[in-house]
Amino acid sequence: MQQGKVIQAYNSFFYVQTAAGLVTCKLRGRFKQTRRSTGVVPGDDVQIALLPDGTGVIEQLLPRQTLLKRPAVANVTQVVLTFAAAQPDLHPLLLNRFLVLAEWSGLPHIAICINKMDLRPEADGFLQDYAAIGYPVFYVSAAAQQGIEPLRAQLAGQTTVFAGPSGVGKSSLLNALDSSLALQTGQVSEKIKRGRHTTRAAQLIAWQDGYIVDTPGFSAMELTELAPQALPGYFPEFCPYLDACRFQPCSHSHEPECAIKQAVADGQITQERYDAYLNILEEINTARKKAYK
């Protein structure tokens, strides 16, 4: 057998990069996705058996270091959450949902990238509260080739997923980082002000001793499988206050003498982040109530 890395999964085919080259593979039945597993996903390291026609069969899934839950990509060391300064406008709740998803996935490095700064140059620095939390923020313009070098330095040696809504210019940004990639790009619909999907499936691209991963854009994600008591831990700036509430456990929503609520009142936690926390908490609790009916 040969070892390789799944570069892309599409239409039940898995494209595995091995030392001998790229092999188109299918799965043994026992590895197929079930409701309780993610199956084999891009980024997975696998053992394959070669068939006489040059194709292969995935025989073994090797242990994962990390797993980004959506889009499902394994062995990621970094995610760059990519949004646009305009067209489409950035929605804070969506940004915070992506941040919770990345924290929940246990990724070592989480960064934010704001593309299309040429359309809204006055927005430079408008996410400084997120930088203060500890998330590096990059302000770039793929079209104008601005701010690209600091982002390029952030990627070297990492397996980095670019994730975010459609139309924010992820593929254009990767082309700006390396013109040889020649990824297909699209335009934002003037009618609905949403991006058109140009990337159809997550794909790993070997780059500077690591990989960069272009992913399909999406604007909806479910966080309902997340335990409500775990949610505060995925807001890093909440962590210093979690043991200081009068009531334990504390949902940090309605209880008196809550240290998180006091930190919001004192300006130590932003209202925007706290509102996002309450929104996600309500979503999780509502889903759990429905499940018990």
Coordinates of N, CA and C in Angstrom, one line a residue, residues 64-186:
R64 N -6.2 11.8 12.7 CA -6.3 13.2 12.4 C -5.7 14.0 13.5
Q65 N -5.1 15.2 13.2 CA -4.6 16.1 14.2 C -5.7 17.1 14.6
T66 N -6.4 17.6 13.5 CA -7.5 18.5 13.7 C -8.6 18.2 12.7
L67 N -9.8 18.8 12.9 CA -10.8 18.7 11.9 C -11.7 19.9 11.9
L68 N -11.6 20.7 10.9 CA -12.5 21.9 10.7 C -13.9 21.3 10.4
K69 N -14.9 21.6 11.2 CA -16.2 20.9 11.0 C -17.0 21.3 9.8
R70 N -16.9 22.6 9.4 CA -17.5 23.0 8.1 C -16.7 24.2 7.5
P71 N -16.3 24.1 6.3 CA -16.3 22.9 5.5 C -15.4 21.9 6.1
A72 N -15.7 20.6 5.9 CA -14.9 19.5 6.6 C -13.6 19.4 5.9
V73 N -12.5 19.8 6.6 CA -11.2 19.6 6.1 C -10.3 19.2 7.3
A74 N -9.5 18.1 7.1 CA -8.7 17.5 8.2 C -7.3 18.1 8.2
N75 N -6.7 17.9 9.4 CA -5.3 18.3 9.6 C -5.0 19.7 9.3
V76 N -5.9 20.6 9.6 CA -5.8 22.0 9.4 C -5.0 22.6 10.5
T77 N -4.0 23.5 10.2 CA -3.3 24.2 11.3 C -3.7 25.6 11.5
Q78 N -4.5 26.1 10.5 CA -4.8 27.5 10.5 C -6.1 27.8 9.6
V79 N -7.0 28.7 10.1 CA -8.1 29.1 9.3 C -8.0 30.6 9.1
V80 N -8.2 31.1 7.9 CA -8.3 32.5 7.6 C -9.8 32.8 7.3
L81 N -10.5 33.4 8.2 CA -11.9 33.7 8.0 C -12.0 34.9 7.1
T82 N -12.5 34.8 5.9 CA -12.4 35.8 4.9 C -13.8 36.4 4.6
F83 N -13.8 37.8 4.7 CA -15.0 38.6 4.5 C -14.6 39.7 3.6
A84 N -15.6 40.5 3.2 CA -15.4 41.6 2.4 C -15.7 42.9 3.1
A85 N -15.0 44.0 2.8 CA -15.3 45.3 3.4 C -16.6 45.8 2.8
A86 N -17.0 45.4 1.6 CA -18.2 45.8 1.0 C -18.5 44.8 -0.2
Q87 N -19.8 44.7 -0.5 CA -20.2 43.9 -1.7 C -19.7 42.4 -1.6
P88 N -20.2 41.6 -0.7 CA -21.3 41.9 0.3 C -20.7 42.5 1.6
D89 N -21.5 43.3 2.3 CA -21.1 43.9 3.6 C -20.9 42.8 4.6
L90 N -20.0 43.1 5.6 CA -19.7 42.2 6.7 C -20.8 42.2 7.7
H91 N -21.4 41.1 8.1 CA -22.4 41.0 9.2 C -21.7 40.5 10.4
P92 N -21.6 41.2 11.5 CA -20.9 40.8 12.7 C -21.3 39.5 13.2
L93 N -22.6 39.2 13.2 CA -23.1 37.9 13.8 C -22.5 36.7 13.0
L94 N -22.4 36.9 11.6 CA -21.9 35.8 10.8 C -20.4 35.6 11.1
L95 N -19.7 36.7 11.3 CA -18.3 36.6 11.6 C -18.1 35.9 12.9
N96 N -18.9 36.2 13.9 CA -18.8 35.6 15.2 C -19.2 34.1 15.2
R97 N -20.1 33.7 14.3 CA -20.5 32.3 14.2 C -19.3 31.6 13.6
F98 N -18.6 32.1 12.6 CA -17.4 31.5 12.0 C -16.3 31.4 13.1
L99 N -16.1 32.4 13.9 CA -15.1 32.3 15.0 C -15.4 31.2 16.0
V100 N -16.7 31.1 16.4 CA -17.1 30.0 17.3 C -16.8 28.6 16.6
L101 N -17.2 28.5 15.3 CA -16.9 27.3 14.6 C -15.5 26.9 14.6
A102 N -14.6 27.9 14.4 CA -13.2 27.6 14.3 C -12.6 27.3 15.7
E103 N -13.1 28.0 16.8 CA -12.7 27.7 18.1 C -13.2 26.3 18.5
W104 N -14.4 25.9 18.2 CA -15.0 24.6 18.5 C -14.2 23.5 17.8
S105 N -13.7 23.8 16.6 CA -12.9 22.8 15.8 C -11.5 22.6 16.4
G106 N -11.1 23.5 17.3 CA -9.8 23.3 18.0 C -8.6 23.7 17.1
L107 N -8.8 24.6 16.2 CA -7.7 24.9 15.3 C -6.6 25.8 16.0
P108 N -5.3 25.5 15.8 CA -4.3 26.2 16.5 C -4.2 27.7 16.2
H109 N -4.5 28.1 15.0 CA -4.4 29.5 14.6 C -5.7 29.9 13.9
I110 N -6.2 31.1 14.3 CA -7.4 31.6 13.7 C -7.1 33.1 13.3
A111 N -7.3 33.5 12.1 CA -7.1 34.8 11.6 C -8.3 35.3 10.9
I112 N -8.4 36.6 10.7 CA -9.5 37.2 10.0 C -8.9 38.0 8.8
C113 N -9.5 37.9 7.7 CA -9.0 38.7 6.5 C -10.2 39.5 5.9
I114 N -10.0 40.8 5.8 CA -11.0 41.6 5.1 C -10.5 42.0 3.8
N115 N -11.2 41.5 2.7 CA -10.8 41.7 1.3 C -11.7 42.9 0.8
K116 N -11.3 43.4 -0.4 CA -12.0 44.4 -1.1 C -11.9 45.8 -0.3
M117 N -10.8 46.0 0.3 CA -10.6 47.3 1.0 C -10.6 48.4 0.0
D118 N -10.3 48.2 -1.2 CA -10.3 49.3 -2.2 C -11.7 49.8 -2.4
L119 N -12.8 49.1 -2.0 CA -14.2 49.6 -2.1 C -14.6 50.3 -0.8
R120 N -13.8 50.2 0.2 CA -14.2 50.9 1.5 C -12.9 51.2 2.3
P121 N -12.0 52.0 1.8 CA -10.7 52.2 2.5 C -10.9 52.8 3.9
E122 N -12.0 53.5 4.1 CA -12.2 54.1 5.5 C -12.4 53.0 6.5
A123 N -12.6 51.8 6.1 CA -12.9 50.7 7.1 C -11.6 50.1 7.7
D124 N -10.5 50.6 7.3 CA -9.2 50.1 7.8 C -9.2 50.2 9.3
G125 N -9.0 49.1 10.0 CA -8.9 49.1 11.5 C -10.3 48.9 12.2
F126 N -11.3 48.7 11.4 CA -12.6 48.7 12.1 C -12.9 47.4 12.8
L127 N -12.0 46.4 12.8 CA -12.1 45.2 13.6 C -11.0 45.2 14.7
Q128 N -10.7 46.3 15.2 CA -9.6 46.4 16.1 C -10.0 45.7 17.4
D129 N -11.3 45.6 17.8 CA -11.7 44.9 19.0 C -11.4 43.4 18.8
Y130 N -11.5 42.9 17.6 CA -11.2 41.4 17.4 C -9.7 41.2 17.5
A131 N -8.9 42.1 17.0 CA -7.4 42.0 17.1 C -7.0 42.1 18.6
A132 N -7.7 42.9 19.4 CA -7.4 42.9 20.8 C -7.7 41.6 21.5
I133 N -8.7 40.8 21.0 CA -9.0 39.5 21.6 C -7.8 38.6 21.3
G134 N -7.1 38.8 20.2 CA -6.0 37.9 19.8 C -6.1 37.3 18.5
Y135 N -7.1 37.7 17.7 CA -7.3 37.3 16.3 C -6.5 38.2 15.4
P136 N -5.5 37.8 14.7 CA -4.8 38.7 13.7 C -5.8 39.1 12.6
V137 N -5.8 40.3 12.3 CA -6.7 40.8 11.2 C -5.9 41.4 10.1
F138 N -6.2 41.0 8.9 CA -5.5 41.4 7.7 C -6.5 42.2 6.8
Y139 N -6.1 43.4 6.4 CA -6.9 44.3 5.6 C -6.3 44.3 4.2
V140 N -6.9 43.7 3.2 CA -6.3 43.5 1.9 C -7.3 43.9 0.8
S141 N -6.7 44.0 -0.4 CA -7.5 44.2 -1.6 C -6.8 43.3 -2.7
A142 N -7.5 42.2 -3.0 CA -6.9 41.3 -4.1 C -6.9 42.1 -5.4
A143 N -7.9 42.9 -5.7 CA -8.0 43.6 -7.0 C -6.8 44.6 -7.1
A144 N -6.5 45.3 -6.0 CA -5.5 46.4 -6.0 C -4.1 45.9 -5.5
Q145 N -4.0 44.6 -5.2 CA -2.8 44.0 -4.7 C -2.3 44.7 -3.5
Q146 N -3.1 45.1 -2.6 CA -2.8 45.8 -1.4 C -2.8 44.8 -0.1
G147 N -1.8 44.9 0.7 CA -1.9 44.2 2.0 C -1.6 42.7 1.8
I148 N -1.1 42.3 0.7 CA -0.9 40.9 0.4 C 0.3 40.3 1.1
E149 N 1.4 41.0 1.2 CA 2.6 40.5 1.7 C 2.5 40.0 3.2
P150 N 1.9 40.8 4.1 CA 1.7 40.3 5.5 C 0.9 39.0 5.5
L151 N -0.1 38.9 4.7 CA -0.9 37.7 4.7 C -0.1 36.5 4.1
R152 N 0.7 36.8 3.1 CA 1.5 35.7 2.5 C 2.4 35.1 3.6
A153 N 3.0 36.0 4.4 CA 3.9 35.6 5.5 C 3.2 34.7 6.5
Q154 N 1.9 35.0 6.7 CA 1.1 34.3 7.7 C 0.9 32.8 7.3
L155 N 1.0 32.6 6.0 CA 0.6 31.3 5.4 C 1.7 30.3 5.4
A156 N 3.0 30.7 5.3 CA 4.1 29.9 5.0 C 4.2 28.7 6.1
G157 N 4.3 27.5 5.6 CA 4.5 26.3 6.4 C 3.2 25.8 7.1
Q158 N 2.1 26.5 6.8 CA 0.8 26.1 7.5 C -0.1 25.3 6.5
T159 N -1.1 24.6 7.0 CA -2.2 24.1 6.2 C -3.3 25.0 6.5
T160 N -3.6 26.0 5.6 CA -4.5 27.1 5.9 C -5.8 26.9 5.1
V161 N -6.9 27.0 5.7 CA -8.2 27.0 5.1 C -8.7 28.4 5.0
F162 N -9.1 28.8 3.8 CA -9.8 30.1 3.6 C -11.2 29.8 3.6
A163 N -12.0 30.3 4.6 CA -13.4 30.0 4.7 C -14.1 31.3 4.9
G164 N -15.3 31.4 4.3 CA -16.2 32.6 4.4 C -17.3 32.5 3.5
P165 N -18.2 33.6 3.5 CA -19.3 33.6 2.6 C -19.0 33.7 1.2
S166 N -19.9 33.4 0.3 CA -19.7 33.5 -1.1 C -19.6 35.0 -1.5
G167 N -18.8 35.3 -2.5 CA -18.6 36.6 -3.0 C -17.6 37.5 -2.3
V168 N -16.9 37.0 -1.3 CA -16.0 37.9 -0.6 C -14.6 37.9 -1.3
G169 N -14.4 37.0 -2.3 CA -13.2 37.0 -3.1 C -12.1 36.1 -2.6
K170 N -12.5 35.0 -2.1 CA -11.5 34.0 -1.6 C -10.6 33.6 -2.7
S171 N -11.2 33.1 -3.8 CA -10.4 32.6 -5.0 C -9.5 33.8 -5.6
S172 N -10.1 35.0 -5.7 CA -9.3 36.1 -6.2 C -8.2 36.4 -5.3
L173 N -8.4 36.3 -4.0 CA -7.3 36.5 -3.0 C -6.2 35.5 -3.1
L174 N -6.5 34.2 -3.3 CA -5.5 33.2 -3.5 C -4.8 33.5 -4.8
N175 N -5.4 33.9 -5.9 CA -4.8 34.2 -7.1 C -3.8 35.4 -6.9
A176 N -4.2 36.4 -6.0 CA -3.3 37.5 -5.7 C -2.1 37.0 -5.0
L177 N -2.2 36.0 -4.1 CA -1.1 35.5 -3.4 C -0.1 34.7 -4.3
D178 N -0.7 34.1 -5.3 CA 0.1 33.3 -6.3 C -0.6 33.2 -7.6
S179 N -0.2 34.0 -8.6 CA -0.9 34.1 -9.8 C -0.9 32.8 -10.6
S180 N 0.0 31.9 -10.3 CA 0.1 30.6 -11.0 C -1.1 29.7 -10.6
L181 N -1.8 30.0 -9.5 CA -2.9 29.2 -9.1 C -4.1 29.2 -10.1
A182 N -4.3 30.4 -10.7 CA -5.3 30.6 -11.7 C -6.7 30.0 -11.4
L183 N -7.1 30.3 -10.1 CA -8.4 29.8 -9.7 C -9.6 30.5 -10.3
Q184 N -10.7 29.8 -10.6 CA -11.8 30.5 -11.2 C -12.5 31.5 -10.2
T185 N -12.8 32.6 -10.7 CA -13.5 33.6 -9.8 C -14.8 34.1 -10.4
G186 N -15.6 34.7 -9.6 CA -16.9 35.1 -10.0 C -17.2 36.5 -9.5

